[in-house]
Short mmCIF file of C-alpha atoms in Angstrom, two decimals:
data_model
loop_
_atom_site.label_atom_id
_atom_site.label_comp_id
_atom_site.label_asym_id
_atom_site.label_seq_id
_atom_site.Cartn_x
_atom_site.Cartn_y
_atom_site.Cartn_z
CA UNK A 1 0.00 0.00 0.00
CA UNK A 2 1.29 3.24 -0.78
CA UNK A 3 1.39 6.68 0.10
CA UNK A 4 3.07 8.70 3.44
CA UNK A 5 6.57 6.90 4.63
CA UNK A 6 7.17 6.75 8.47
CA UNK A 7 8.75 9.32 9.90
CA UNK A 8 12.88 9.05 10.00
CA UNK A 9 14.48 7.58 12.72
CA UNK A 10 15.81 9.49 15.92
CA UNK A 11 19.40 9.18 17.49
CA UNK A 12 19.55 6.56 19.34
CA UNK A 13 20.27 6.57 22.68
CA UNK A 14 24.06 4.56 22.28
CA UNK A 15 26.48 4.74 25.01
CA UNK A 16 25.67 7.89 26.80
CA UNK A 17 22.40 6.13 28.16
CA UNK A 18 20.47 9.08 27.00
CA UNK A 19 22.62 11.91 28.02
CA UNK A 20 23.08 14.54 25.70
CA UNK A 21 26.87 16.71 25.39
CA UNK A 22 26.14 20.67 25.29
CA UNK A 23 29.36 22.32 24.45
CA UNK A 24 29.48 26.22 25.16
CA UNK A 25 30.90 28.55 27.33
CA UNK A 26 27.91 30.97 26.96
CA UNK A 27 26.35 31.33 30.58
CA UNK A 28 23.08 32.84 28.64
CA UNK A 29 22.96 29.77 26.24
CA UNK A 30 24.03 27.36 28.86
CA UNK A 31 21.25 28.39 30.63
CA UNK A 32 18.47 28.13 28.03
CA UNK A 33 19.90 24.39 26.86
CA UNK A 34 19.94 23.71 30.58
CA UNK A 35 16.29 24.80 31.01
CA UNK A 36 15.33 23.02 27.72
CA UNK A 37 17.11 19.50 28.81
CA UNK A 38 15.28 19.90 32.15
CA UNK A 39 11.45 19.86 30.71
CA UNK A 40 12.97 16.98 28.39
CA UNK A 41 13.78 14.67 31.39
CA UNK A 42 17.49 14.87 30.00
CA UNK A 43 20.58 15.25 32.55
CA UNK A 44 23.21 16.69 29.99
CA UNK A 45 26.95 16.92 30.13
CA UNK A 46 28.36 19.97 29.93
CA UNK A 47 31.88 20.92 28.20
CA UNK A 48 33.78 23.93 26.83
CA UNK A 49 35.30 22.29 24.20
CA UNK A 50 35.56 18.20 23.05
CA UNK A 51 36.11 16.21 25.84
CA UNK A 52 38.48 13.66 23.91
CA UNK A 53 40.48 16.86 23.04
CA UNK A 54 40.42 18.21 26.37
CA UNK A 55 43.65 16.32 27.91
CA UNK A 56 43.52 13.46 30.25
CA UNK A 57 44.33 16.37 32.66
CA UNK A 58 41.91 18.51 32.56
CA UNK A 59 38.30 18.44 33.75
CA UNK A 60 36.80 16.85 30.05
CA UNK A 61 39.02 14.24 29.92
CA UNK A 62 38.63 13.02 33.95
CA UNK A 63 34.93 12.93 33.35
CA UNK A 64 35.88 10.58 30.02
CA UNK A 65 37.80 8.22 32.68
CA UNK A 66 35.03 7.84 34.91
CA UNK A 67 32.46 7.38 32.40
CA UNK A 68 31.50 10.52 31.41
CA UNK A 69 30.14 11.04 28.02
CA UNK A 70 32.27 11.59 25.01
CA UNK A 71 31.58 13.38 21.19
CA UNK A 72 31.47 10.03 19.32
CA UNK A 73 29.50 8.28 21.99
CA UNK A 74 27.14 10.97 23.30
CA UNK A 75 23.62 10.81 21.16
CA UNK A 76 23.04 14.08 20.77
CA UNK A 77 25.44 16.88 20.56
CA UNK A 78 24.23 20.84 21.09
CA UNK A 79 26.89 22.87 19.93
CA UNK A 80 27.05 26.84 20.87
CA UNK A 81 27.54 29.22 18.44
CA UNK A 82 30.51 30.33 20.26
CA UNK A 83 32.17 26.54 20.61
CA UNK A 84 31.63 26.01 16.96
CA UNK A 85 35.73 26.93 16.08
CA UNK A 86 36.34 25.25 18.85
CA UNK A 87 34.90 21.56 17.86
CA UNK A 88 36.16 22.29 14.45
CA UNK A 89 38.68 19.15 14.30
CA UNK A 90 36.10 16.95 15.44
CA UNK A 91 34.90 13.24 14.16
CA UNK A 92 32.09 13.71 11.64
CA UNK A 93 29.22 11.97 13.06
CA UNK A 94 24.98 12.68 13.47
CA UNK A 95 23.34 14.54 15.97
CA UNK A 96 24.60 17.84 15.79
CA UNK A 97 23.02 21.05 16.14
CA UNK A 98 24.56 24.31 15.99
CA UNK A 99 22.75 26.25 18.92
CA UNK A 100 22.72 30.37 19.10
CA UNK A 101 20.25 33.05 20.56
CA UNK A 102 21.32 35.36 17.49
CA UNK A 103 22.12 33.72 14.46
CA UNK A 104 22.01 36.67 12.04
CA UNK A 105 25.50 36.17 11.28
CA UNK A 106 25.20 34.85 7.95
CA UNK A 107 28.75 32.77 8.65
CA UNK A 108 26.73 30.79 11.09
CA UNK A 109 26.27 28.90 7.96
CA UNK A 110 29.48 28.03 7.29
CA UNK A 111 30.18 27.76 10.62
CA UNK A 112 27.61 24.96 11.08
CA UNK A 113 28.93 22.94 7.75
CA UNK A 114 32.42 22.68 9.23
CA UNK A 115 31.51 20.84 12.34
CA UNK A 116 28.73 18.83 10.24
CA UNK A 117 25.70 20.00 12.00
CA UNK A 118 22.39 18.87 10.83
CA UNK A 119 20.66 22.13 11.49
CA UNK A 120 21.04 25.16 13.31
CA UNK A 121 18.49 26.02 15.49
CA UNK A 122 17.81 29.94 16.79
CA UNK A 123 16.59 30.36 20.01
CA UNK A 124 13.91 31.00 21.46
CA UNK A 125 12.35 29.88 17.86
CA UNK A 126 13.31 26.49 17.85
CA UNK A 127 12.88 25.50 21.72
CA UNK A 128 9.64 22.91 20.97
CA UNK A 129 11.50 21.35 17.88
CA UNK A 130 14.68 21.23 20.38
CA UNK A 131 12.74 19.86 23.31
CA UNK A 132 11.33 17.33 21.29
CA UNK A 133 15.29 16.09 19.37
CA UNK A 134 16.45 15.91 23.07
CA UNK A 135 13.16 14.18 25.02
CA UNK A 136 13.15 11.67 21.67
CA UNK A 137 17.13 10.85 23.33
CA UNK A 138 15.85 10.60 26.59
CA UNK A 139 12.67 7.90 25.90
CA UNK A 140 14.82 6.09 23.56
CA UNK A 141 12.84 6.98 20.25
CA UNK A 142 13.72 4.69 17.42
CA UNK A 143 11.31 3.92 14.48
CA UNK A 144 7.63 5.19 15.34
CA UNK A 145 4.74 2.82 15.99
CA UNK A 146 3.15 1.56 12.61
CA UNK A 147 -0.39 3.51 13.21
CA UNK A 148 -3.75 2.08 11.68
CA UNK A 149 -6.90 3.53 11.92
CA UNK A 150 -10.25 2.03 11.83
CA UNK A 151 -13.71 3.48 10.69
CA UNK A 152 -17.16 2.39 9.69
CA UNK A 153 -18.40 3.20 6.74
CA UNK A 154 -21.87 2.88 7.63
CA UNK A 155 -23.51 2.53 10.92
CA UNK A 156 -23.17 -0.44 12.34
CA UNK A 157 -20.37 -1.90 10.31
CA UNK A 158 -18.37 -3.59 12.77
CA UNK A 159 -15.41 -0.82 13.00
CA UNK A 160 -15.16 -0.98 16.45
CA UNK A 161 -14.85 -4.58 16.20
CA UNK A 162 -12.23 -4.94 14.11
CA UNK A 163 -10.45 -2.34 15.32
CA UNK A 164 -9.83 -4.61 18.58
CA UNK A 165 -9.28 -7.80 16.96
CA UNK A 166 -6.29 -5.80 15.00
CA UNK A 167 -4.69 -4.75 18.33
CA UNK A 168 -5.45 -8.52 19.66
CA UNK A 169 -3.69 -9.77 17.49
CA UNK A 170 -1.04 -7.45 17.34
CA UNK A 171 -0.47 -7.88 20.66
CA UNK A 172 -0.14 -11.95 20.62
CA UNK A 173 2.10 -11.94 17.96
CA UNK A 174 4.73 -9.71 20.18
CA UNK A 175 4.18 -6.32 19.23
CA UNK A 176 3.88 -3.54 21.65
CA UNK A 177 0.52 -2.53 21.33
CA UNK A 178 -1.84 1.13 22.35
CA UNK A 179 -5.23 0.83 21.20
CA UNK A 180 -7.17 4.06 21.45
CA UNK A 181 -10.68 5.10 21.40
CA UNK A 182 -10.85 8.25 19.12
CA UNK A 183 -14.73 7.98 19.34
CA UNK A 184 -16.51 9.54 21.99
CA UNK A 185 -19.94 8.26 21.72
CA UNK A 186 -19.15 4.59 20.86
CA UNK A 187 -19.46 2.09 23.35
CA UNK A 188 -16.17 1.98 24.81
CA UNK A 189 -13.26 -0.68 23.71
CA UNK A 190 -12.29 -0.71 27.46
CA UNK A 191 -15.91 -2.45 27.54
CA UNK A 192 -15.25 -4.49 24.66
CA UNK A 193 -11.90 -5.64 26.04
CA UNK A 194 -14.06 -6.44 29.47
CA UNK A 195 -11.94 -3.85 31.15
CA UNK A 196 -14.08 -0.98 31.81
CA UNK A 197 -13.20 -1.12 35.42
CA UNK A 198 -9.17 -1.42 35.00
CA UNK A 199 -7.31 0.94 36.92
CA UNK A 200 -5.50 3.54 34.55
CA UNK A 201 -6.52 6.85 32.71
CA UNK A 202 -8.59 7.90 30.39
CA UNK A 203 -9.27 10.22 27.71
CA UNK A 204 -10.51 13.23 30.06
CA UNK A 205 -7.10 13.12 32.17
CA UNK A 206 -5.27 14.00 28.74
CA UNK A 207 -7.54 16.97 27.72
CA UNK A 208 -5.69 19.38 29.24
CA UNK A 209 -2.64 17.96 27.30
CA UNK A 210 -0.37 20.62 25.54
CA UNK A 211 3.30 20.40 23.80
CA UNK A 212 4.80 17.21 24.42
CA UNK A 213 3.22 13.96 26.09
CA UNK A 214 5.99 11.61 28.00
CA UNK A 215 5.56 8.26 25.63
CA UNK A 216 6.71 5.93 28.55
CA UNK A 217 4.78 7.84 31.05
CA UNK A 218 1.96 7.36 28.52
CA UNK A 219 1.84 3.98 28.00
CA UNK A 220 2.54 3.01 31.95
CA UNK A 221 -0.83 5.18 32.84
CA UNK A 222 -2.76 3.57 30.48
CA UNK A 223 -5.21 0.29 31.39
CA UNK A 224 -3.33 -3.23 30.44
CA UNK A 225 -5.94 -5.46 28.98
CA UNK A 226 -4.84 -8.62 27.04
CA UNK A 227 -1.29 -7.82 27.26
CA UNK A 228 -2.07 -4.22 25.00
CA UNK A 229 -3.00 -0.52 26.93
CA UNK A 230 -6.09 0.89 25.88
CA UNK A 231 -6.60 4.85 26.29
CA UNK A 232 -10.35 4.79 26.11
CA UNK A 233 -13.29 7.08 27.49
CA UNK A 234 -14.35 7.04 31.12
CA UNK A 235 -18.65 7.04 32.20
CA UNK A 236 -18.74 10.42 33.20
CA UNK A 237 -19.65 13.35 31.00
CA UNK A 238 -18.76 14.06 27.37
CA UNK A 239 -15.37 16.10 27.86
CA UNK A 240 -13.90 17.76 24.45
CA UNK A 241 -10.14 16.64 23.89
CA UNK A 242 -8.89 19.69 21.88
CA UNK A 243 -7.20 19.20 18.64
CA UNK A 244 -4.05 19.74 20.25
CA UNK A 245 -4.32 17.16 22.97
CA UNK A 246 -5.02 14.48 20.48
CA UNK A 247 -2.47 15.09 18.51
CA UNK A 248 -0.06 15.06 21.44
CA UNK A 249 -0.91 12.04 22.74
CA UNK A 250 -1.38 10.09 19.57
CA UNK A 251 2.53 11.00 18.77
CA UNK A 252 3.51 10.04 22.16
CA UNK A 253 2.12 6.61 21.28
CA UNK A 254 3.72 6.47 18.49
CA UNK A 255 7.45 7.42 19.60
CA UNK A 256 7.68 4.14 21.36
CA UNK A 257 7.59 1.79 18.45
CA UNK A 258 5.36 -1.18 17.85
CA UNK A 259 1.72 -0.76 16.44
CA UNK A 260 -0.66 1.81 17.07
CA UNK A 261 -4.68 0.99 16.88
CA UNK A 262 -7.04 3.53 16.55
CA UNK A 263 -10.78 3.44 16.31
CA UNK A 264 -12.02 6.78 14.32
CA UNK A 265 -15.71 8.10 14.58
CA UNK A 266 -17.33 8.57 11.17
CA UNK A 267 -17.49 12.75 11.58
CA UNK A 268 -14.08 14.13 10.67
CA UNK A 269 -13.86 17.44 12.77
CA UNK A 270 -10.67 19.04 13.42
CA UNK A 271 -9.82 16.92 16.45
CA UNK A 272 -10.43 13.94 14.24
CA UNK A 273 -8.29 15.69 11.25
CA UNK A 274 -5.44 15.90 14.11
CA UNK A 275 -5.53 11.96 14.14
CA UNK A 276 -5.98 10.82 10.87
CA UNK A 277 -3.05 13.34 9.59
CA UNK A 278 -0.70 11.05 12.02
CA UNK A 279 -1.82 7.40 10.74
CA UNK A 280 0.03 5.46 8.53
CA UNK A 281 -2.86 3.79 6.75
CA UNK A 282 -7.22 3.82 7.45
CA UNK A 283 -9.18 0.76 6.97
CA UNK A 284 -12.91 1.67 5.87
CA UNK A 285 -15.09 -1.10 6.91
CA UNK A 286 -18.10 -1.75 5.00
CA UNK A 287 -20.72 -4.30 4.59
CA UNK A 288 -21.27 -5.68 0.73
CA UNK A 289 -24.42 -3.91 0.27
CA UNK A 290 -25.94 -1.22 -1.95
CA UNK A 291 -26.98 0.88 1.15
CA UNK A 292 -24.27 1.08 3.25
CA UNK A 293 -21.45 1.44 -0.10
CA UNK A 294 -23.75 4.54 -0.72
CA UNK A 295 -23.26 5.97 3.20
CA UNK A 296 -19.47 4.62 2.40
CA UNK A 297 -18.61 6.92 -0.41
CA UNK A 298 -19.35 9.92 1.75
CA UNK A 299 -17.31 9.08 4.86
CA UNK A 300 -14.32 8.19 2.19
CA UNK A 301 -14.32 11.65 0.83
CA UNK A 302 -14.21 13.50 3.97
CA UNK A 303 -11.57 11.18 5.27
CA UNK A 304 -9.41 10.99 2.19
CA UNK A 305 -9.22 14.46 2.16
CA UNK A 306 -6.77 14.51 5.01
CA UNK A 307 -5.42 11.06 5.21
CA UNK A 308 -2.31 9.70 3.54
CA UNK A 309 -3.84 6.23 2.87
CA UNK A 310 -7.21 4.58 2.85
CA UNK A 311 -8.05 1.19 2.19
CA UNK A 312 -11.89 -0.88 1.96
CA UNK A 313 -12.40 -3.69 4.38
CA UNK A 314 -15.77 -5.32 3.07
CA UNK A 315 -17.48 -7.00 5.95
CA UNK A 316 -19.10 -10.14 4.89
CA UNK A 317 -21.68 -10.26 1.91
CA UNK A 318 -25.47 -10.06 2.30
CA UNK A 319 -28.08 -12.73 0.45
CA UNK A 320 -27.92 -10.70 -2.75
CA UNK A 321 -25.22 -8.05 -2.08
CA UNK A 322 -22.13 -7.25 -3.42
CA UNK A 323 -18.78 -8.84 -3.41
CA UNK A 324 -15.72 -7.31 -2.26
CA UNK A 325 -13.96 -6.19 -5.83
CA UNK A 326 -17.74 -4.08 -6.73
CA UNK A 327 -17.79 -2.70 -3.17
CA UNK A 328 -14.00 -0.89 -3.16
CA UNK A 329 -14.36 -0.16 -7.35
CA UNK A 330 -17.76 1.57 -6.48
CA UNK A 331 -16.19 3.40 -3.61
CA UNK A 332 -12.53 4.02 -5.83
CA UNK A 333 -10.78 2.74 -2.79
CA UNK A 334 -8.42 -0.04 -2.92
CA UNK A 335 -9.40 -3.07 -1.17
CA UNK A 336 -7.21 -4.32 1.49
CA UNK A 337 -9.58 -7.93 1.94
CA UNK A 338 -12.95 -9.29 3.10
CA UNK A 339 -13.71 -10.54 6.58
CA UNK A 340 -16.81 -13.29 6.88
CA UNK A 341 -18.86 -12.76 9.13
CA UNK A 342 -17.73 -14.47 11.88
CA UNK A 343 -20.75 -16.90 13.71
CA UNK A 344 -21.28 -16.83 17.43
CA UNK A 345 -18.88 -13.39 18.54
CA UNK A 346 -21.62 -11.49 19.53
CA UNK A 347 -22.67 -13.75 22.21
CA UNK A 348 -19.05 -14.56 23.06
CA UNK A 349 -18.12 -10.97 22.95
CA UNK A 350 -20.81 -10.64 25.55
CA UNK A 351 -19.39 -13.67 27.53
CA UNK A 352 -16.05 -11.58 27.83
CA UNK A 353 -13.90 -12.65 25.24
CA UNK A 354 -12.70 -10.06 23.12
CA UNK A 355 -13.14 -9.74 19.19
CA UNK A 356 -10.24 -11.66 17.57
CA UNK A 357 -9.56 -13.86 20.71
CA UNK A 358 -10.69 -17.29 18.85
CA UNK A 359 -7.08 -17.65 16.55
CA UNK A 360 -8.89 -20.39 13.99
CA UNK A 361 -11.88 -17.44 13.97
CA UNK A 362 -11.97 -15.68 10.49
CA UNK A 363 -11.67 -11.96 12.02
CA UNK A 364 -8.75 -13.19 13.71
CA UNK A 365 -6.89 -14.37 10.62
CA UNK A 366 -7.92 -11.45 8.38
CA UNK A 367 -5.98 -9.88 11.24
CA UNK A 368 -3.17 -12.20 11.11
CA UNK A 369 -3.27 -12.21 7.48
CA UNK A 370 -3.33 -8.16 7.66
CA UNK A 371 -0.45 -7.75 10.19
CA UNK A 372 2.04 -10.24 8.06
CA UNK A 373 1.57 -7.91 5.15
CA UNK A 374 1.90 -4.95 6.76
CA UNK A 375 4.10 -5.11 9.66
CA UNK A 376 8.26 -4.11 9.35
CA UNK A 377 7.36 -2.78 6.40
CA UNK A 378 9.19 0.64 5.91
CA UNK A 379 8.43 3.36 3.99
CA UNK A 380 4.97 3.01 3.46
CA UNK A 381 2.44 0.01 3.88
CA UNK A 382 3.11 -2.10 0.72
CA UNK A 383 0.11 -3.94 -0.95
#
């Protein structure tokens, strides 16, 4: 499947064990990068120049001997403006940023090509982008969570459904797995999962959610049901998640890796928009008749127009209805398979086992089927 590549992957956290070097002798700067690594969760070192050109003597290279952190070894290097001549001699190597408060000098430039910095970054301007390079060192951040999205068609299509059978099943064949509830009037997949009583938080604790959301702190909050978290809705009143919030949290479930579920209402407002701009792929459900293909066509168009990828899942065909290939050629969406329906999970849904539980169950190897297709698979989705 084509269409919108994963975002690149971070520095990784190496030997420093998450520690990034800031090299300046700016007390102003030092200050700022200080403040910055602080609301990152980040402990940096601090040097004036290299530490493996600092002499065994001096203070950089006695913090080398006891296990300080080094330029080659450090996974993310902040450079002053003023150090730049200073690191000049240094290894090539990635994960350096040229750092100033004023960077109108337009040798900055050059500056920032001789010590092979990937960017320069101007202060105050760039303090969320730098927040976010040096918190991504801190959690670990390595190649973001594959993120599918789920949504019904029509009423009643079996979104929801399928939507928790896919994180099932991503989550017994090893993957870390969040499945979230992007629909505030469904049912609840804490309910469907048979958790709705887990201890954990939910959707209203995160709408006051701005800037960056901790990804570990995320996932260890979260309800553990069936060896996958769920971020679902509590009982209590509607609350609004802002735009913002949602797209917060959905990237801090992302940054950890692994596979990211999400079940989508069928109204795309902006706080919807904020999701679907951050999935990887959307699976349309929709059962193989004339009706619900009709209600089909207009939920595609509003959600195409934002996300990257959308694919047809046709749910089972009714006495007389259509197959699969009619369904996604009358929609102009490609298909990405048919589930049968699937006899008896309703009643053992109700029971307490969750959709996709049953492994010889046909949602449960469409899922299987789906996830062996899709899953390593970098850039893109493929077919």
């Amino acid at each position: 499947m084509g269409g919108g590549g994963r975002p690149a992957r971070a520095v990784g956290t190496g030997a420093a064990g998450g520690r990034p070097l800031i090299i300046t002798e700016d007390p102003l700067l030092l200050d700022d990068l200080l403040r910055l690594c602080a609301a990152a969760g980040a402990e940096p070192h601090v040097r004036h120049a290299v530490p493996e050109q600092s002499g065994t003597g001096g203070a950089g290279g006695a913090e080398e001997v006891r296990g300080g952190v080094g330029w080659e070894s450090a996974p993310l290097v902040l450079v002053g403006d003023d150090a730049a001549r200073r690191v000049r001699g240094a290894p090539r190597r990635d994960g350096v940023f040229l750092v100033g408060r004023e960077l109108d000098d337009p040798l900055v430039w050059q500056r920032a090509v001789e010590i092979g910095a990937e960017e320069v970054l101007r202060l105050p301007d760039a303090e969320s982008r730098l927040v976010d390079r040096i918190a991504d060192v801190v959690e670990g951040a390595g190649k973001p969570a594959l993120a599918v999205g789920v949504i019904g068609g029509s009423g009643g299509a079996g979104a929801s459904t399928l939507a928790c059978a896919l994180a099932i099943r991503a989550a017994r064949a090893g993957e870390r797995t969040i499945l979230i509830d992007g629909d505030p009037l469904g049912g609840g997949m804490d309910v469907l999962l048979g958790g709705e009583g887990a201890e954990g938080l939910r959707w209203p604790d995160f709408a006051g959610s701005r800037g960056r959301v901790g990804a570990g702190a995320l996932e260890e909050s979260l309800p553990e049901l069936h060896a996958l978290r769920v971020l679902s809705w509590d009982r209590g009143e509607r609350v609004v998640v802002p735009p913002a919030a949602m797209r917060s949290v959905l990237a801090a479930a992302r940054r950890r890796g692994g596979v990211v579920v999400v079940d989508l209402p069928r109204r795309v407002d902006e706080a919807v928009a904020e999701v679907l701009a951050q999935l990887d792929l959307v699976l349309m459900v929709v059962p193989g008749e004339l009706r619900s293909v009709a209600a089909a066509g207009r939920v595609a168009s509003g959600v195409r127009m934002v996300a990257r990828d959308v694919r047809v899942v046709v749910r089972g065909r009714c006495p007389g209805g259509l197959d699969a290939e009619t369904v996604a050629g009358l929609l102009g969406v490609p298909l990405a398979g048919e589930v049968p329906v699937e006899l008896g999970l309703p009643g053992r849904v109700a029971e307490g086992e969750p959709p996709g539980a049953q492994r010889r169950g046909a949602l449960a190897r469409f899922c299987d089927g789906f996830w062996q297709r899709v899953l390593g698979a970098a850039p893109g989705v493929p077919a």
